[in-house]
Amino acid sequence: VAFASLGDETTGTSPLVVVVAGASLFTEQHLLDHTRYWDEVTVAAPQPAGGIHLAFVGPDVRASSSSARRLSPTITASVHRETVRDYMSTVPSEVLLMI
């Protein structure tokens, strides 16, 4: 994954990656797929320079691919059917993580 292309890709800066640990198909992923609920992240906190990437990670999500989708100009999201430990091992050390 090219982290600089996630979040606000116009800055060339890696986004803040918010890991939604233990995400499930019937709650967090359902809200991602069927509502604009996660857009509220931009209201709840100041926007980092690189935007925000939401990583839904857990054994109970349905991940057809881990490719990111754009939710807004500054927010992207992806779904990962794996453990948080495995996901974190793919994130470069310079990328800011919030779990």
PDB file of N, CA and C in Angstrom:
ATOM      1  N   VAL A   1       0.850  -1.186   0.000  1.00  0.00           N
ATOM      2  CA  VAL A   1       0.000   0.000   0.000  1.00  0.00           C
ATOM      3  C   VAL A   1       0.888   1.240   0.000  1.00  0.00           C
ATOM      4  N   ALA A   2       0.622   2.160  -0.896  1.00  0.00           N
ATOM      5  CA  ALA A   2       1.352   3.429  -0.922  1.00  0.00           C
ATOM      6  C   ALA A   2       0.613   4.406  -0.012  1.00  0.00           C
ATOM      7  N   PHE A   3       1.087   4.553   1.203  1.00  0.00           N
ATOM      8  CA  PHE A   3       0.360   5.336   2.190  1.00  0.00           C
ATOM      9  C   PHE A   3       0.234   6.807   1.810  1.00  0.00           C
ATOM     10  N   ALA A   4       1.160   7.355   1.038  1.00  0.00           N
ATOM     11  CA  ALA A   4       1.061   8.761   0.631  1.00  0.00           C
ATOM     12  C   ALA A   4      -0.112   8.996  -0.312  1.00  0.00           C
ATOM     13  N   SER A   5      -0.646   7.943  -0.945  1.00  0.00           N
ATOM     14  CA  SER A   5      -1.793   8.118  -1.841  1.00  0.00           C
ATOM     15  C   SER A   5      -3.124   8.001  -1.101  1.00  0.00           C
ATOM     16  N   LEU A   6      -3.063   7.733   0.197  1.00  0.00           N
ATOM     17  CA  LEU A   6      -4.276   7.631   1.013  1.00  0.00           C
ATOM     18  C   LEU A   6      -4.557   8.960   1.684  1.00  0.00           C
ATOM     19  N   GLY A   7      -5.748   9.092   2.278  1.00  0.00           N
ATOM     20  CA  GLY A   7      -6.102  10.345   2.942  1.00  0.00           C
ATOM     21  C   GLY A   7      -6.201  11.466   1.921  1.00  0.00           C
ATOM     22  N   ASP A   8      -5.564  12.598   2.220  1.00  0.00           N
ATOM     23  CA  ASP A   8      -5.555  13.742   1.304  1.00  0.00           C
ATOM     24  C   ASP A   8      -4.361  13.580   0.381  1.00  0.00           C
ATOM     25  N   GLU A   9      -4.574  12.924  -0.752  1.00  0.00           N
ATOM     26  CA  GLU A   9      -3.464  12.596  -1.639  1.00  0.00           C
ATOM     27  C   GLU A   9      -2.835  13.809  -2.305  1.00  0.00           C
ATOM     28  N   THR A  10      -3.468  14.981  -2.202  1.00  0.00           N
ATOM     29  CA  THR A  10      -2.918  16.174  -2.851  1.00  0.00           C
ATOM     30  C   THR A  10      -1.706  16.712  -2.116  1.00  0.00           C
ATOM     31  N   THR A  11      -1.498  16.327  -0.850  1.00  0.00           N
ATOM     32  CA  THR A  11      -0.386  16.870  -0.082  1.00  0.00           C
ATOM     33  C   THR A  11       0.903  16.077  -0.251  1.00  0.00           C
ATOM     34  N   GLY A  12       0.790  14.805  -0.664  1.00  0.00           N
ATOM     35  CA  GLY A  12       1.975  13.964  -0.753  1.00  0.00           C
ATOM     36  C   GLY A  12       2.490  13.536   0.612  1.00  0.00           C
ATOM     37  N   THR A  13       1.727  13.827   1.650  1.00  0.00           N
ATOM     38  CA  THR A  13       2.086  13.476   3.019  1.00  0.00           C
ATOM     39  C   THR A  13       1.258  12.279   3.447  1.00  0.00           C
ATOM     40  N   SER A  14       1.863  11.346   4.156  1.00  0.00           N
ATOM     41  CA  SER A  14       1.105  10.187   4.637  1.00  0.00           C
ATOM     42  C   SER A  14       0.019  10.633   5.597  1.00  0.00           C
ATOM     43  N   PRO A  15      -1.126   9.976   5.542  1.00  0.00           N
ATOM     44  CA  PRO A  15      -2.239  10.358   6.424  1.00  0.00           C
ATOM     45  C   PRO A  15      -2.051   9.802   7.835  1.00  0.00           C
ATOM     46  N   LEU A  16      -2.851  10.295   8.741  1.00  0.00           N
ATOM     47  CA  LEU A  16      -3.012   9.668  10.041  1.00  0.00           C
ATOM     48  C   LEU A  16      -3.847   8.420   9.785  1.00  0.00           C
ATOM     49  N   VAL A  17      -3.346   7.254  10.171  1.00  0.00           N
ATOM     50  CA  VAL A  17      -4.083   6.005   9.978  1.00  0.00           C
ATOM     51  C   VAL A  17      -4.808   5.681  11.280  1.00  0.00           C
ATOM     52  N   VAL A  18      -6.129   5.677  11.212  1.00  0.00           N
ATOM     53  CA  VAL A  18      -6.960   5.323  12.361  1.00  0.00           C
ATOM     54  C   VAL A  18      -7.365   3.867  12.186  1.00  0.00           C
ATOM     55  N   VAL A  19      -6.861   3.001  13.064  1.00  0.00           N
ATOM     56  CA  VAL A  19      -7.166   1.580  12.985  1.00  0.00           C
ATOM     57  C   VAL A  19      -8.409   1.304  13.816  1.00  0.00           C
ATOM     58  N   VAL A  20      -9.457   0.823  13.172  1.00  0.00           N
ATOM     59  CA  VAL A  20     -10.671   0.420  13.860  1.00  0.00           C
ATOM     60  C   VAL A  20     -10.488  -1.070  14.164  1.00  0.00           C
ATOM     61  N   ALA A  21      -9.920  -1.338  15.352  1.00  0.00           N
ATOM     62  CA  ALA A  21      -9.546  -2.700  15.735  1.00  0.00           C
ATOM     63  C   ALA A  21     -10.782  -3.519  16.094  1.00  0.00           C
ATOM     64  N   GLY A  22     -10.798  -4.756  15.655  1.00  0.00           N
ATOM     65  CA  GLY A  22     -11.920  -5.647  15.946  1.00  0.00           C
ATOM     66  C   GLY A  22     -13.168  -5.297  15.162  1.00  0.00           C
ATOM     67  N   ALA A  23     -12.983  -4.667  14.010  1.00  0.00           N
ATOM     68  CA  ALA A  23     -14.130  -4.285  13.177  1.00  0.00           C
ATOM     69  C   ALA A  23     -14.925  -5.522  12.773  1.00  0.00           C
ATOM     70  N   SER A  24     -16.218  -5.337  12.640  1.00  0.00           N
ATOM     71  CA  SER A  24     -17.093  -6.445  12.277  1.00  0.00           C
ATOM     72  C   SER A  24     -17.949  -6.073  11.075  1.00  0.00           C
ATOM     73  N   LEU A  25     -18.336  -7.080  10.324  1.00  0.00           N
ATOM     74  CA  LEU A  25     -19.180  -6.907   9.143  1.00  0.00           C
ATOM     75  C   LEU A  25     -20.516  -6.266   9.508  1.00  0.00           C
ATOM     76  N   PHE A  26     -21.067  -6.611  10.659  1.00  0.00           N
ATOM     77  CA  PHE A  26     -22.422  -6.177  11.010  1.00  0.00           C
ATOM     78  C   PHE A  26     -22.492  -4.835  11.725  1.00  0.00           C
ATOM     79  N   THR A  27     -21.359  -4.251  12.084  1.00  0.00           N
ATOM     80  CA  THR A  27     -21.410  -2.940  12.727  1.00  0.00           C
ATOM     81  C   THR A  27     -20.568  -1.943  11.941  1.00  0.00           C
ATOM     82  N   GLU A  28     -19.271  -1.886  12.219  1.00  0.00           N
ATOM     83  CA  GLU A  28     -18.420  -0.874  11.603  1.00  0.00           C
ATOM     84  C   GLU A  28     -18.419  -0.941  10.084  1.00  0.00           C
ATOM     85  N   GLN A  29     -18.290  -2.149   9.525  1.00  0.00           N
ATOM     86  CA  GLN A  29     -18.275  -2.258   8.058  1.00  0.00           C
ATOM     87  C   GLN A  29     -19.650  -1.945   7.475  1.00  0.00           C
ATOM     88  N   HIS A  30     -20.709  -2.305   8.152  1.00  0.00           N
ATOM     89  CA  HIS A  30     -22.055  -1.963   7.680  1.00  0.00           C
ATOM     90  C   HIS A  30     -22.208  -0.442   7.606  1.00  0.00           C
ATOM     91  N   LEU A  31     -21.739   0.257   8.648  1.00  0.00           N
ATOM     92  CA  LEU A  31     -21.812   1.720   8.625  1.00  0.00           C
ATOM     93  C   LEU A  31     -20.969   2.292   7.479  1.00  0.00           C
ATOM     94  N   LEU A  32     -19.818   1.693   7.221  1.00  0.00           N
ATOM     95  CA  LEU A  32     -18.965   2.137   6.116  1.00  0.00           C
ATOM     96  C   LEU A  32     -19.658   1.944   4.775  1.00  0.00           C
ATOM     97  N   ASP A  33     -20.279   0.787   4.581  1.00  0.00           N
ATOM     98  CA  ASP A  33     -20.884   0.453   3.292  1.00  0.00           C
ATOM     99  C   ASP A  33     -22.226   1.128   3.025  1.00  0.00           C
ATOM    100  N   HIS A  34     -22.969   1.474   4.074  1.00  0.00           N
ATOM    101  CA  HIS A  34     -24.355   1.911   3.878  1.00  0.00           C
ATOM    102  C   HIS A  34     -24.701   3.292   4.423  1.00  0.00           C
ATOM    103  N   THR A  35     -23.733   3.977   5.034  1.00  0.00           N
ATOM    104  CA  THR A  35     -24.023   5.307   5.586  1.00  0.00           C
ATOM    105  C   THR A  35     -22.855   6.243   5.333  1.00  0.00           C
ATOM    106  N   ARG A  36     -23.003   7.472   5.758  1.00  0.00           N
ATOM    107  CA  ARG A  36     -21.912   8.447   5.719  1.00  0.00           C
ATOM    108  C   ARG A  36     -21.395   8.700   7.137  1.00  0.00           C
ATOM    109  N   TYR A  37     -21.632   7.784   8.039  1.00  0.00           N
ATOM    110  CA  TYR A  37     -21.261   7.890   9.451  1.00  0.00           C
ATOM    111  C   TYR A  37     -19.793   8.265   9.645  1.00  0.00           C
ATOM    112  N   TRP A  38     -18.896   7.614   8.917  1.00  0.00           N
ATOM    113  CA  TRP A  38     -17.468   7.820   9.144  1.00  0.00           C
ATOM    114  C   TRP A  38     -16.983   9.178   8.655  1.00  0.00           C
ATOM    115  N   ASP A  39     -17.782   9.913   7.885  1.00  0.00           N
ATOM    116  CA  ASP A  39     -17.428  11.275   7.490  1.00  0.00           C
ATOM    117  C   ASP A  39     -17.340  12.200   8.699  1.00  0.00           C
ATOM    118  N   GLU A  40     -17.978  11.807   9.791  1.00  0.00           N
ATOM    119  CA  GLU A  40     -17.975  12.624  11.002  1.00  0.00           C
ATOM    120  C   GLU A  40     -16.580  12.750  11.613  1.00  0.00           C
ATOM    121  N   VAL A  41     -15.664  11.906  11.198  1.00  0.00           N
ATOM    122  CA  VAL A  41     -14.295  11.988  11.713  1.00  0.00           C
ATOM    123  C   VAL A  41     -13.722  13.382  11.471  1.00  0.00           C
ATOM    124  N   THR A  42     -14.090  14.003  10.361  1.00  0.00           N
ATOM    125  CA  THR A  42     -13.568  15.340  10.063  1.00  0.00           C
ATOM    126  C   THR A  42     -14.139  16.398  10.989  1.00  0.00           C
ATOM    127  N   VAL A  43     -15.265  16.127  11.602  1.00  0.00           N
ATOM    128  CA  VAL A  43     -15.871  17.071  12.532  1.00  0.00           C
ATOM    129  C   VAL A  43     -15.305  16.872  13.933  1.00  0.00           C
ATOM    130  N   ALA A  44     -14.982  15.639  14.270  1.00  0.00           N
ATOM    131  CA  ALA A  44     -14.569  15.285  15.621  1.00  0.00           C
ATOM    132  C   ALA A  44     -13.145  15.697  15.961  1.00  0.00           C
ATOM    133  N   ALA A  45     -12.305  15.890  14.971  1.00  0.00           N
ATOM    134  CA  ALA A  45     -10.901  16.182  15.252  1.00  0.00           C
ATOM    135  C   ALA A  45     -10.326  17.085  14.168  1.00  0.00           C
ATOM    136  N   PRO A  46      -9.299  17.844  14.514  1.00  0.00           N
ATOM    137  CA  PRO A  46      -8.633  18.644  13.471  1.00  0.00           C
ATOM    138  C   PRO A  46      -8.052  17.735  12.398  1.00  0.00           C
ATOM    139  N   GLN A  47      -8.048  18.209  11.184  1.00  0.00           N
ATOM    140  CA  GLN A  47      -7.528  17.423  10.062  1.00  0.00           C
ATOM    141  C   GLN A  47      -6.002  17.482  10.025  1.00  0.00           C
ATOM    142  N   PRO A  48      -5.350  16.327  10.062  1.00  0.00           N
ATOM    143  CA  PRO A  48      -3.900  16.321   9.882  1.00  0.00           C
ATOM    144  C   PRO A  48      -3.556  16.686   8.445  1.00  0.00           C
ATOM    145  N   ALA A  49      -2.330  17.140   8.212  1.00  0.00           N
ATOM    146  CA  ALA A  49      -1.911  17.605   6.885  1.00  0.00           C
ATOM    147  C   ALA A  49      -2.141  16.566   5.795  1.00  0.00           C
ATOM    148  N   GLY A  50      -1.946  15.287   6.096  1.00  0.00           N
ATOM    149  CA  GLY A  50      -2.113  14.248   5.087  1.00  0.00           C
ATOM    150  C   GLY A  50      -3.491  13.637   5.045  1.00  0.00           C
ATOM    151  N   GLY A  51      -4.433  14.199   5.787  1.00  0.00           N
ATOM    152  CA  GLY A  51      -5.777  13.630   5.834  1.00  0.00           C
ATOM    153  C   GLY A  51      -5.829  12.418   6.765  1.00  0.00           C
ATOM    154  N   ILE A  52      -6.868  11.611   6.589  1.00  0.00           N
ATOM    155  CA  ILE A  52      -7.105  10.466   7.475  1.00  0.00           C
ATOM    156  C   ILE A  52      -7.387   9.229   6.622  1.00  0.00           C
ATOM    157  N   HIS A  53      -6.818   8.123   7.047  1.00  0.00           N
ATOM    158  CA  HIS A  53      -7.151   6.832   6.444  1.00  0.00           C
ATOM    159  C   HIS A  53      -7.733   5.954   7.542  1.00  0.00           C
ATOM    160  N   LEU A  54      -8.934   5.445   7.332  1.00  0.00           N
ATOM    161  CA  LEU A  54      -9.587   4.536   8.275  1.00  0.00           C
ATOM    162  C   LEU A  54      -9.304   3.107   7.844  1.00  0.00           C
ATOM    163  N   ALA A  55      -8.673   2.336   8.707  1.00  0.00           N
ATOM    164  CA  ALA A  55      -8.363   0.933   8.405  1.00  0.00           C
ATOM    165  C   ALA A  55      -9.227   0.063   9.303  1.00  0.00           C
ATOM    166  N   PHE A  56     -10.211  -0.601   8.707  1.00  0.00           N
ATOM    167  CA  PHE A  56     -11.111  -1.486   9.440  1.00  0.00           C
ATOM    168  C   PHE A  56     -10.461  -2.863   9.478  1.00  0.00           C
ATOM    169  N   VAL A  57     -10.007  -3.276  10.662  1.00  0.00           N
ATOM    170  CA  VAL A  57      -9.200  -4.484  10.792  1.00  0.00           C
ATOM    171  C   VAL A  57      -9.867  -5.445  11.765  1.00  0.00           C
ATOM    172  N   GLY A  58     -10.049  -6.687  11.329  1.00  0.00           N
ATOM    173  CA  GLY A  58     -10.600  -7.691  12.228  1.00  0.00           C
ATOM    174  C   GLY A  58     -10.940  -8.968  11.504  1.00  0.00           C
ATOM    175  N   PRO A  59     -11.120 -10.038  12.259  1.00  0.00           N
ATOM    176  CA  PRO A  59     -11.424 -11.330  11.653  1.00  0.00           C
ATOM    177  C   PRO A  59     -12.861 -11.449  11.145  1.00  0.00           C
ATOM    178  N   ASP A  60     -13.728 -10.511  11.543  1.00  0.00           N
ATOM    179  CA  ASP A  60     -15.145 -10.613  11.199  1.00  0.00           C
ATOM    180  C   ASP A  60     -15.595  -9.643  10.116  1.00  0.00           C
ATOM    181  N   VAL A  61     -14.646  -9.084   9.355  1.00  0.00           N
ATOM    182  CA  VAL A  61     -15.034  -8.216   8.238  1.00  0.00           C
ATOM    183  C   VAL A  61     -15.021  -9.036   6.956  1.00  0.00           C
ATOM    184  N   ARG A  62     -15.682  -8.506   5.945  1.00  0.00           N
ATOM    185  CA  ARG A  62     -15.652  -9.134   4.625  1.00  0.00           C
ATOM    186  C   ARG A  62     -14.759  -8.259   3.746  1.00  0.00           C
ATOM    187  N   ALA A  63     -13.618  -8.779   3.403  1.00  0.00           N
ATOM    188  CA  ALA A  63     -12.665  -8.009   2.615  1.00  0.00           C
ATOM    189  C   ALA A  63     -12.469  -8.683   1.264  1.00  0.00           C
ATOM    190  N   SER A  64     -13.069  -8.110   0.227  1.00  0.00           N
ATOM    191  CA  SER A  64     -12.862  -8.651  -1.111  1.00  0.00           C
ATOM    192  C   SER A  64     -11.491  -8.233  -1.618  1.00  0.00           C
ATOM    193  N   SER A  65     -11.017  -7.091  -1.153  1.00  0.00           N
ATOM    194  CA  SER A  65      -9.652  -6.640  -1.423  1.00  0.00           C
ATOM    195  C   SER A  65      -9.321  -5.592  -0.374  1.00  0.00           C
ATOM    196  N   SER A  66      -8.056  -5.333  -0.200  1.00  0.00           N
ATOM    197  CA  SER A  66      -7.668  -4.334   0.791  1.00  0.00           C
ATOM    198  C   SER A  66      -7.448  -2.972   0.146  1.00  0.00           C
ATOM    199  N   SER A  67      -7.921  -2.802  -1.092  1.00  0.00           N
ATOM    200  CA  SER A  67      -7.746  -1.514  -1.752  1.00  0.00           C
ATOM    201  C   SER A  67      -8.597  -0.457  -1.069  1.00  0.00           C
ATOM    202  N   ALA A  68      -8.084   0.742  -1.073  1.00  0.00           N
ATOM    203  CA  ALA A  68      -8.751   1.851  -0.384  1.00  0.00           C
ATOM    204  C   ALA A  68      -9.829   2.467  -1.262  1.00  0.00           C
ATOM    205  N   ARG A  69     -10.828   3.001  -0.595  1.00  0.00           N
ATOM    206  CA  ARG A  69     -11.831   3.780  -1.322  1.00  0.00           C
ATOM    207  C   ARG A  69     -11.905   5.173  -0.704  1.00  0.00           C
ATOM    208  N   ARG A  70     -12.204   6.133  -1.532  1.00  0.00           N
ATOM    209  CA  ARG A  70     -12.269   7.524  -1.093  1.00  0.00           C
ATOM    210  C   ARG A  70     -13.652   7.824  -0.549  1.00  0.00           C
ATOM    211  N   LEU A  71     -13.707   8.352   0.690  1.00  0.00           N
ATOM    212  CA  LEU A  71     -14.973   8.741   1.307  1.00  0.00           C
ATOM    213  C   LEU A  71     -15.223  10.235   1.155  1.00  0.00           C
ATOM    214  N   SER A  72     -14.148  11.013   1.109  1.00  0.00           N
ATOM    215  CA  SER A  72     -14.228  12.463   0.940  1.00  0.00           C
ATOM    216  C   SER A  72     -12.870  12.915   0.403  1.00  0.00           C
ATOM    217  N   PRO A  73     -12.710  14.190   0.110  1.00  0.00           N
ATOM    218  CA  PRO A  73     -11.407  14.633  -0.399  1.00  0.00           C
ATOM    219  C   PRO A  73     -10.239  14.352   0.558  1.00  0.00           C
ATOM    220  N   THR A  74     -10.514  14.218   1.854  1.00  0.00           N
ATOM    221  CA  THR A  74      -9.422  14.024   2.816  1.00  0.00           C
ATOM    222  C   THR A  74      -9.493  12.710   3.588  1.00  0.00           C
ATOM    223  N   ILE A  75     -10.467  11.843   3.273  1.00  0.00           N
ATOM    224  CA  ILE A  75     -10.617  10.585   4.007  1.00  0.00           C
ATOM    225  C   ILE A  75     -10.680   9.408   3.031  1.00  0.00           C
ATOM    226  N   THR A  76      -9.897   8.371   3.339  1.00  0.00           N
ATOM    227  CA  THR A  76      -9.997   7.112   2.624  1.00  0.00           C
ATOM    228  C   THR A  76     -10.243   6.010   3.655  1.00  0.00           C
ATOM    229  N   ALA A  77     -10.680   4.851   3.177  1.00  0.00           N
ATOM    230  CA  ALA A  77     -10.936   3.718   4.067  1.00  0.00           C
ATOM    231  C   ALA A  77     -10.602   2.424   3.349  1.00  0.00           C
ATOM    232  N   SER A  78     -10.183   1.439   4.132  1.00  0.00           N
ATOM    233  CA  SER A  78      -9.946   0.106   3.601  1.00  0.00           C
ATOM    234  C   SER A  78     -10.316  -0.916   4.662  1.00  0.00           C
ATOM    235  N   VAL A  79     -10.582  -2.139   4.217  1.00  0.00           N
ATOM    236  CA  VAL A  79     -11.022  -3.220   5.101  1.00  0.00           C
ATOM    237  C   VAL A  79     -10.000  -4.347   5.012  1.00  0.00           C
ATOM    238  N   HIS A  80      -9.609  -4.864   6.177  1.00  0.00           N
ATOM    239  CA  HIS A  80      -8.558  -5.883   6.233  1.00  0.00           C
ATOM    240  C   HIS A  80      -8.982  -7.021   7.147  1.00  0.00           C
ATOM    241  N   ARG A  81      -9.116  -8.199   6.579  1.00  0.00           N
ATOM    242  CA  ARG A  81      -9.488  -9.380   7.376  1.00  0.00           C
ATOM    243  C   ARG A  81      -8.194 -10.027   7.879  1.00  0.00           C
ATOM    244  N   GLU A  82      -7.708  -9.504   8.976  1.00  0.00           N
ATOM    245  CA  GLU A  82      -6.477  -9.977   9.592  1.00  0.00           C
ATOM    246  C   GLU A  82      -6.402  -9.420  11.006  1.00  0.00           C
ATOM    247  N   THR A  83      -5.371  -9.796  11.719  1.00  0.00           N
ATOM    248  CA  THR A  83      -5.197  -9.266  13.072  1.00  0.00           C
ATOM    249  C   THR A  83      -4.601  -7.863  12.993  1.00  0.00           C
ATOM    250  N   VAL A  84      -4.768  -7.110  14.057  1.00  0.00           N
ATOM    251  CA  VAL A  84      -4.172  -5.779  14.121  1.00  0.00           C
ATOM    252  C   VAL A  84      -2.650  -5.897  14.032  1.00  0.00           C
ATOM    253  N   ARG A  85      -2.084  -6.885  14.677  1.00  0.00           N
ATOM    254  CA  ARG A  85      -0.627  -7.095  14.622  1.00  0.00           C
ATOM    255  C   ARG A  85      -0.165  -7.278  13.172  1.00  0.00           C
ATOM    256  N   ASP A  86      -0.879  -8.109  12.416  1.00  0.00           N
ATOM    257  CA  ASP A  86      -0.496  -8.333  11.016  1.00  0.00           C
ATOM    258  C   ASP A  86      -0.649  -7.058  10.193  1.00  0.00           C
ATOM    259  N   TYR A  87      -1.731  -6.330  10.406  1.00  0.00           N
ATOM    260  CA  TYR A  87      -1.921  -5.081   9.666  1.00  0.00           C
ATOM    261  C   TYR A  87      -0.808  -4.087   9.995  1.00  0.00           C
ATOM    262  N   MET A  88      -0.515  -3.941  11.286  1.00  0.00           N
ATOM    263  CA  MET A  88       0.504  -2.974  11.701  1.00  0.00           C
ATOM    264  C   MET A  88       1.876  -3.305  11.131  1.00  0.00           C
ATOM    265  N   SER A  89       2.124  -4.562  10.851  1.00  0.00           N
ATOM    266  CA  SER A  89       3.421  -4.939  10.281  1.00  0.00           C
ATOM    267  C   SER A  89       3.572  -4.443   8.843  1.00  0.00           C
ATOM    268  N   THR A  90       2.478  -4.034   8.206  1.00  0.00           N
ATOM    269  CA  THR A  90       2.533  -3.518   6.837  1.00  0.00           C
ATOM    270  C   THR A  90       2.643  -1.992   6.784  1.00  0.00           C
ATOM    271  N   VAL A  91       2.479  -1.352   7.936  1.00  0.00           N
ATOM    272  CA  VAL A  91       2.483   0.107   7.988  1.00  0.00           C
ATOM    273  C   VAL A  91       3.913   0.607   8.235  1.00  0.00           C
ATOM    274  N   PRO A  92       4.429   1.467   7.348  1.00  0.00           N
ATOM    275  CA  PRO A  92       5.782   1.996   7.555  1.00  0.00           C
ATOM    276  C   PRO A  92       5.895   2.744   8.886  1.00  0.00           C
ATOM    277  N   SER A  93       7.066   2.714   9.485  1.00  0.00           N
ATOM    278  CA  SER A  93       7.268   3.311  10.815  1.00  0.00           C
ATOM    279  C   SER A  93       7.030   4.820  10.838  1.00  0.00           C
ATOM    280  N   GLU A  94       7.163   5.506   9.711  1.00  0.00           N
ATOM    281  CA  GLU A  94       6.966   6.966   9.701  1.00  0.00           C
ATOM    282  C   GLU A  94       5.486   7.370   9.632  1.00  0.00           C
ATOM    283  N   VAL A  95       4.586   6.412   9.414  1.00  0.00           N
ATOM    284  CA  VAL A  95       3.161   6.706   9.334  1.00  0.00           C
ATOM    285  C   VAL A  95       2.574   6.750  10.746  1.00  0.00           C
ATOM    286  N   LEU A  96       1.842   7.825  11.046  1.00  0.00           N
ATOM    287  CA  LEU A  96       1.212   7.961  12.358  1.00  0.00           C
ATOM    288  C   LEU A  96       0.018   7.036  12.459  1.00  0.00           C
ATOM    289  N   LEU A  97      -0.060   6.304  13.571  1.00  0.00           N
ATOM    290  CA  LEU A  97      -1.164   5.365  13.809  1.00  0.00           C
ATOM    291  C   LEU A  97      -1.938   5.761  15.043  1.00  0.00           C
ATOM    292  N   MET A  98      -3.242   5.598  14.972  1.00  0.00           N
ATOM    293  CA  MET A  98      -4.093   5.754  16.148  1.00  0.00           C
ATOM    294  C   MET A  98      -5.003   4.527  16.183  1.00  0.00           C
ATOM    295  N   ILE A  99      -4.982   3.814  17.293  1.00  0.00           N
ATOM    296  CA  ILE A  99      -5.773   2.583  17.398  1.00  0.00           C
ATOM    297  C   ILE A  99      -6.902   2.797  18.388  1.00  0.00           C
TER     298      ILE A  99
END
